[in-house]
């Protein structure tokens, strides 16, 4: 499949500003759908993944959005299905947070025309967060509502069939620096300072580098802290990925996906854990 859209790679405007504008016009939607058909036939692809971040709610700074995006997104997906036919796969990247699920998509209408919903159940604590937490937890905690399980339950409540929902896993982690004199850990005032790849985790988060590792039994998520630097690291590891894969199977979801392959280890990485537990 080919994916269209994304996050910051589309700034200062090409795609994220234009998604909202393109989908607002019936002529544009037809033109876009026809161009997709031509591309799929030319290169032998099986379908399209729409990565509009986001309709209706704020995304990357400067990206255009409005309440009208919701019906326009529905119309765009419907036009794609009519043009591509029943056999083509159509999926889209869905925000894994409450505001998006509540407002951005007409779930029953869209689910009638799509194959899968790729839920980005990561970056739930992100580069603009001011309170630390788990960026990709499986379950909610008393201090953090946003989680993969919360997103899946809310999607099903809104009318999305479980077999169309694909859970998200992260092959990367995020660092947060505490910005107050409070303890170094979860749910504290913070600022985002950077990310790291799972393939480098043994070195980056090593004991020799000053990190202490923890497991949250409620969130089913790992984290690590550096007391001297006052940093917290949030990430997925082998244990959390195995639990996410089993969760997808037990709840009869459409599957599990991850961002991104480049960040995984070349051998014995998180993708291998998914394979062993599928």
Tab-separated table of C-alpha atoms in Angstrom:
chain	number	residue	atom	x	y	z
A	1	UNK	CA	0.000	0.000	0.000
A	2	UNK	CA	0.988	3.612	-0.422
A	3	UNK	CA	0.485	6.141	2.387
A	4	UNK	CA	-0.342	9.795	1.730
A	5	UNK	CA	0.117	12.494	4.358
A	6	UNK	CA	2.035	12.432	7.605
A	7	UNK	CA	3.046	14.849	10.346
A	8	UNK	CA	5.918	17.345	10.210
A	9	UNK	CA	7.277	16.268	6.831
A	10	UNK	CA	4.365	18.115	5.268
A	11	UNK	CA	5.136	21.469	6.875
A	12	UNK	CA	5.115	24.348	5.982
A	13	UNK	CA	2.074	23.405	4.135
A	14	UNK	CA	1.968	21.114	1.186
A	15	UNK	CA	-0.152	18.226	2.449
A	16	UNK	CA	-1.415	19.031	5.914
A	17	UNK	CA	-2.758	22.429	4.916
A	18	UNK	CA	-4.136	21.040	1.667
A	19	UNK	CA	-5.886	17.920	3.000
A	20	UNK	CA	-8.586	20.096	4.525
A	21	UNK	CA	-8.842	22.216	1.366
A	22	UNK	CA	-8.731	19.287	-1.055
A	23	UNK	CA	-11.402	17.259	0.738
A	24	UNK	CA	-13.743	20.261	0.885
A	25	UNK	CA	-14.364	20.143	-2.876
A	26	UNK	CA	-16.274	17.375	-4.683
A	27	UNK	CA	-14.227	17.982	-7.835
A	28	UNK	CA	-10.995	17.734	-5.858
A	29	UNK	CA	-12.106	14.494	-4.218
A	30	UNK	CA	-12.844	12.935	-7.617
A	31	UNK	CA	-9.509	14.160	-9.021
A	32	UNK	CA	-7.640	12.771	-6.029
A	33	UNK	CA	-9.393	9.392	-6.213
A	34	UNK	CA	-8.668	9.096	-9.937
A	35	UNK	CA	-4.990	9.896	-9.346
A	36	UNK	CA	-4.858	7.175	-6.691
A	37	UNK	CA	-6.288	4.613	-9.110
A	38	UNK	CA	-3.718	5.561	-11.716
A	39	UNK	CA	-0.884	5.273	-9.208
A	40	UNK	CA	-2.029	1.884	-7.867
A	41	UNK	CA	-2.381	0.439	-11.360
A	42	UNK	CA	0.948	1.848	-12.536
A	43	UNK	CA	2.986	0.485	-9.632
A	44	UNK	CA	0.963	-2.578	-8.637
A	45	UNK	CA	-0.100	-1.420	-5.192
A	46	UNK	CA	-3.075	-2.971	-3.372
A	47	UNK	CA	-4.500	0.144	-1.757
A	48	UNK	CA	-4.117	3.455	0.013
A	49	UNK	CA	-3.542	4.610	3.584
A	50	UNK	CA	-4.690	8.152	4.401
A	51	UNK	CA	-2.583	9.893	7.032
A	52	UNK	CA	-4.469	13.133	7.626
A	53	UNK	CA	-3.282	14.459	10.996
A	54	UNK	CA	-5.924	15.609	11.712
A	55	UNK	CA	-9.443	16.420	10.535
A	56	UNK	CA	-11.394	18.731	12.897
A	57	UNK	CA	-8.789	18.850	15.710
A	58	UNK	CA	-5.348	20.531	15.884
A	59	UNK	CA	-2.313	18.684	14.538
A	60	UNK	CA	1.086	19.976	13.451
A	61	UNK	CA	1.305	23.735	14.151
A	62	UNK	CA	-0.084	25.644	11.191
A	63	UNK	CA	-2.094	22.811	9.696
A	64	UNK	CA	-5.594	23.738	8.525
A	65	UNK	CA	-8.593	22.161	10.216
A	66	UNK	CA	-12.288	22.927	10.761
A	67	UNK	CA	-15.511	21.243	11.890
A	68	UNK	CA	-16.389	20.748	8.219
A	69	UNK	CA	-13.482	18.305	7.922
A	70	UNK	CA	-15.599	15.508	9.414
A	71	UNK	CA	-18.208	15.262	6.615
A	72	UNK	CA	-15.516	16.015	4.034
A	73	UNK	CA	-13.380	13.113	5.308
A	74	UNK	CA	-16.408	10.820	5.054
A	75	UNK	CA	-17.051	11.997	1.496
A	76	UNK	CA	-13.386	11.541	0.558
A	77	UNK	CA	-13.269	7.964	1.819
A	78	UNK	CA	-16.570	7.188	0.066
A	79	UNK	CA	-15.258	8.599	-3.214
A	80	UNK	CA	-12.106	6.496	-2.864
A	81	UNK	CA	-14.152	3.350	-2.318
A	82	UNK	CA	-16.394	4.046	-5.322
A	83	UNK	CA	-13.393	4.755	-7.545
A	84	UNK	CA	-11.002	2.056	-6.309
A	85	UNK	CA	-13.656	-0.672	-6.101
A	86	UNK	CA	-14.412	-3.286	-3.481
A	87	UNK	CA	-11.112	-5.185	-3.730
A	88	UNK	CA	-8.735	-2.323	-2.917
A	89	UNK	CA	-7.617	-1.826	0.659
A	90	UNK	CA	-8.343	1.581	2.155
A	91	UNK	CA	-7.092	2.412	5.623
A	92	UNK	CA	-6.306	5.540	7.562
A	93	UNK	CA	-4.102	6.589	10.449
A	94	UNK	CA	-6.324	7.505	13.395
A	95	UNK	CA	-5.292	9.532	16.407
A	96	UNK	CA	-5.293	7.401	19.537
A	97	UNK	CA	-6.470	10.222	21.819
A	98	UNK	CA	-9.930	11.042	23.102
A	99	UNK	CA	-10.542	14.393	21.407
A	100	UNK	CA	-9.840	12.922	17.963
A	101	UNK	CA	-12.018	9.866	18.528
A	102	UNK	CA	-14.870	11.966	19.916
A	103	UNK	CA	-14.916	14.653	17.219
A	104	UNK	CA	-12.840	14.016	14.106
A	105	UNK	CA	-14.561	11.067	12.408
A	106	UNK	CA	-18.109	9.888	11.689
A	107	UNK	CA	-17.167	6.339	12.602
A	108	UNK	CA	-20.180	4.314	11.343
A	109	UNK	CA	-20.190	6.160	8.009
A	110	UNK	CA	-16.437	5.874	7.440
A	111	UNK	CA	-16.217	2.254	8.588
A	112	UNK	CA	-18.696	1.292	5.860
A	113	UNK	CA	-16.037	2.145	3.265
A	114	UNK	CA	-12.654	1.381	4.832
A	115	UNK	CA	-10.713	-1.810	5.467
A	116	UNK	CA	-8.721	-0.895	8.580
A	117	UNK	CA	-8.281	1.852	11.170
A	118	UNK	CA	-4.603	2.149	12.115
A	119	UNK	CA	-4.805	3.559	15.636
A	120	UNK	CA	-1.721	5.556	16.547
A	121	UNK	CA	-1.792	4.509	20.197
A	122	UNK	CA	1.594	6.116	20.761
A	123	UNK	CA	2.684	9.731	21.302
A	124	UNK	CA	-0.128	9.890	23.867
A	125	UNK	CA	2.412	11.923	25.832
A	126	UNK	CA	4.256	13.836	23.136
A	127	UNK	CA	6.514	16.670	22.084
A	128	UNK	CA	4.090	19.329	23.289
A	129	UNK	CA	3.208	17.695	26.614
A	130	UNK	CA	3.946	19.507	29.859
A	131	UNK	CA	3.165	16.576	32.171
A	132	UNK	CA	5.186	13.376	31.935
A	133	UNK	CA	3.601	9.976	31.426
A	134	UNK	CA	3.560	6.866	29.265
A	135	UNK	CA	3.641	7.712	25.577
A	136	UNK	CA	2.377	4.283	24.455
A	137	UNK	CA	0.680	2.461	27.356
A	138	UNK	CA	-1.615	-0.499	26.841
A	139	UNK	CA	-3.945	0.462	29.691
A	140	UNK	CA	-5.046	3.668	31.382
A	141	UNK	CA	-3.979	4.561	34.915
A	142	UNK	CA	-5.727	6.746	37.508
A	143	UNK	CA	-3.423	9.591	36.440
A	144	UNK	CA	-3.525	9.030	32.657
A	145	UNK	CA	-6.707	8.254	30.752
A	146	UNK	CA	-5.122	8.025	27.291
A	147	UNK	CA	-4.035	4.485	26.386
A	148	UNK	CA	-4.454	1.877	23.664
A	149	UNK	CA	-7.229	0.099	25.563
A	150	UNK	CA	-9.075	3.376	26.192
A	151	UNK	CA	-8.914	4.224	22.476
A	152	UNK	CA	-10.138	0.781	21.386
A	153	UNK	CA	-13.035	0.775	23.855
A	154	UNK	CA	-14.070	4.267	22.791
A	155	UNK	CA	-13.860	3.391	19.089
A	156	UNK	CA	-16.097	0.354	19.553
A	157	UNK	CA	-18.531	2.471	21.566
A	158	UNK	CA	-18.609	4.972	18.672
A	159	UNK	CA	-19.489	2.233	16.184
A	160	UNK	CA	-16.155	0.997	14.811
A	161	UNK	CA	-16.117	-2.812	14.389
A	162	UNK	CA	-13.304	-4.467	16.352
A	163	UNK	CA	-12.115	-6.443	13.311
A	164	UNK	CA	-11.276	-3.177	11.519
A	165	UNK	CA	-9.221	-1.752	14.399
A	166	UNK	CA	-5.432	-2.129	14.302
A	167	UNK	CA	-3.577	-1.375	17.527
A	168	UNK	CA	-0.365	0.697	17.447
A	169	UNK	CA	3.040	-0.072	18.959
A	170	UNK	CA	6.192	2.066	19.141
A	171	UNK	CA	9.708	1.118	18.051
A	172	UNK	CA	10.986	4.373	19.559
A	173	UNK	CA	10.989	6.114	22.909
A	174	UNK	CA	10.720	9.654	24.202
A	175	UNK	CA	12.750	11.583	26.776
A	176	UNK	CA	11.171	14.112	29.120
A	177	UNK	CA	13.053	16.416	31.492
A	178	UNK	CA	11.438	17.378	34.770
A	179	UNK	CA	10.827	21.124	35.020
A	180	UNK	CA	10.023	21.399	38.734
A	181	UNK	CA	11.613	20.303	41.993
A	182	UNK	CA	9.174	17.401	42.283
A	183	UNK	CA	10.300	13.801	42.054
A	184	UNK	CA	11.657	12.433	38.786
A	185	UNK	CA	9.008	10.172	37.344
A	186	UNK	CA	5.563	9.824	35.846
A	187	UNK	CA	2.901	12.547	35.937
A	188	UNK	CA	5.253	15.395	36.772
A	189	UNK	CA	5.789	18.817	35.121
A	190	UNK	CA	8.160	18.270	32.215
A	191	UNK	CA	9.352	19.231	28.761
A	192	UNK	CA	10.122	16.977	25.807
A	193	UNK	CA	13.843	16.754	25.050
A	194	UNK	CA	14.185	14.109	22.332
A	195	UNK	CA	13.681	10.569	21.167
A	196	UNK	CA	15.603	7.330	20.672
A	197	UNK	CA	15.323	4.128	18.635
A	198	UNK	CA	14.639	0.737	20.158
A	199	UNK	CA	17.650	-0.632	18.274
A	200	UNK	CA	19.853	1.586	20.498
A	201	UNK	CA	17.988	1.047	23.759
A	202	UNK	CA	20.579	-1.222	25.391
A	203	UNK	CA	23.205	1.486	25.142
A	204	UNK	CA	21.057	4.598	25.534
A	205	UNK	CA	19.180	3.417	28.624
A	206	UNK	CA	21.958	1.359	30.191
A	207	UNK	CA	22.719	1.276	33.916
A	208	UNK	CA	26.182	2.563	33.040
A	209	UNK	CA	24.522	5.659	31.579
A	210	UNK	CA	22.709	6.233	34.854
A	211	UNK	CA	19.245	4.849	34.087
A	212	UNK	CA	17.019	2.877	36.444
A	213	UNK	CA	14.305	0.755	34.832
A	214	UNK	CA	10.734	0.266	36.055
A	215	UNK	CA	7.590	-1.602	35.028
A	216	UNK	CA	4.086	-0.162	35.532
A	217	UNK	CA	1.753	-3.078	36.299
A	218	UNK	CA	-1.370	-0.984	35.678
A	219	UNK	CA	-0.359	0.569	32.345
A	220	UNK	CA	1.535	-2.570	31.279
A	221	UNK	CA	4.323	-0.268	30.151
A	222	UNK	CA	8.019	0.174	30.923
A	223	UNK	CA	9.795	3.417	31.763
A	224	UNK	CA	13.209	4.491	32.994
A	225	UNK	CA	14.516	7.455	34.937
A	226	UNK	CA	17.864	9.197	35.219
A	227	UNK	CA	17.849	10.764	38.717
A	228	UNK	CA	20.832	13.062	38.128
A	229	UNK	CA	19.742	14.396	34.734
A	230	UNK	CA	16.121	14.403	35.958
A	231	UNK	CA	14.985	12.667	32.778
A	232	UNK	CA	12.209	10.128	32.245
A	233	UNK	CA	12.197	7.750	29.263
A	234	UNK	CA	8.935	6.256	27.975
A	235	UNK	CA	8.974	3.426	25.421
A	236	UNK	CA	7.771	-0.028	24.399
A	237	UNK	CA	9.895	-3.098	25.115
A	238	UNK	CA	9.679	-6.840	24.506
A	239	UNK	CA	7.272	-7.376	27.413
A	240	UNK	CA	4.862	-4.582	26.485
A	241	UNK	CA	4.891	-5.509	22.784
A	242	UNK	CA	4.043	-9.129	23.614
A	243	UNK	CA	1.120	-7.962	25.751
A	244	UNK	CA	-0.132	-5.645	22.997
A	245	UNK	CA	0.010	-8.454	20.448
A	246	UNK	CA	-1.921	-10.780	22.765
A	247	UNK	CA	-4.420	-7.988	23.434
A	248	UNK	CA	-5.070	-7.637	19.698
A	249	UNK	CA	-5.697	-11.375	19.406
A	250	UNK	CA	-7.831	-11.674	22.539
A	251	UNK	CA	-10.020	-8.740	21.519
A	252	UNK	CA	-10.301	-9.943	17.898
A	253	UNK	CA	-8.826	-6.755	16.492
A	254	UNK	CA	-7.708	-6.340	12.896
A	255	UNK	CA	-4.066	-6.614	13.925
A	256	UNK	CA	-1.111	-4.685	15.279
A	257	UNK	CA	1.067	-2.131	13.490
A	258	UNK	CA	4.104	-0.138	14.545
A	259	UNK	CA	6.063	3.040	13.879
A	260	UNK	CA	8.605	2.620	12.466
A	261	UNK	CA	10.722	-0.175	10.968
A	262	UNK	CA	13.866	1.980	10.851
A	263	UNK	CA	13.863	2.226	14.656
A	264	UNK	CA	13.663	-1.511	15.302
A	265	UNK	CA	16.703	-3.747	15.776
A	266	UNK	CA	17.852	-5.505	12.618
A	267	UNK	CA	17.766	-8.889	14.402
A	268	UNK	CA	15.825	-9.923	17.487
A	269	UNK	CA	13.786	-6.718	17.574
A	270	UNK	CA	10.215	-5.872	18.477
A	271	UNK	CA	8.900	-7.124	15.140
A	272	UNK	CA	10.226	-10.573	16.101
A	273	UNK	CA	8.279	-10.355	19.368
A	274	UNK	CA	5.079	-9.608	17.447
A	275	UNK	CA	5.783	-12.591	15.170
A	276	UNK	CA	6.387	-14.953	18.097
A	277	UNK	CA	3.181	-13.949	19.862
A	278	UNK	CA	0.784	-13.727	16.912
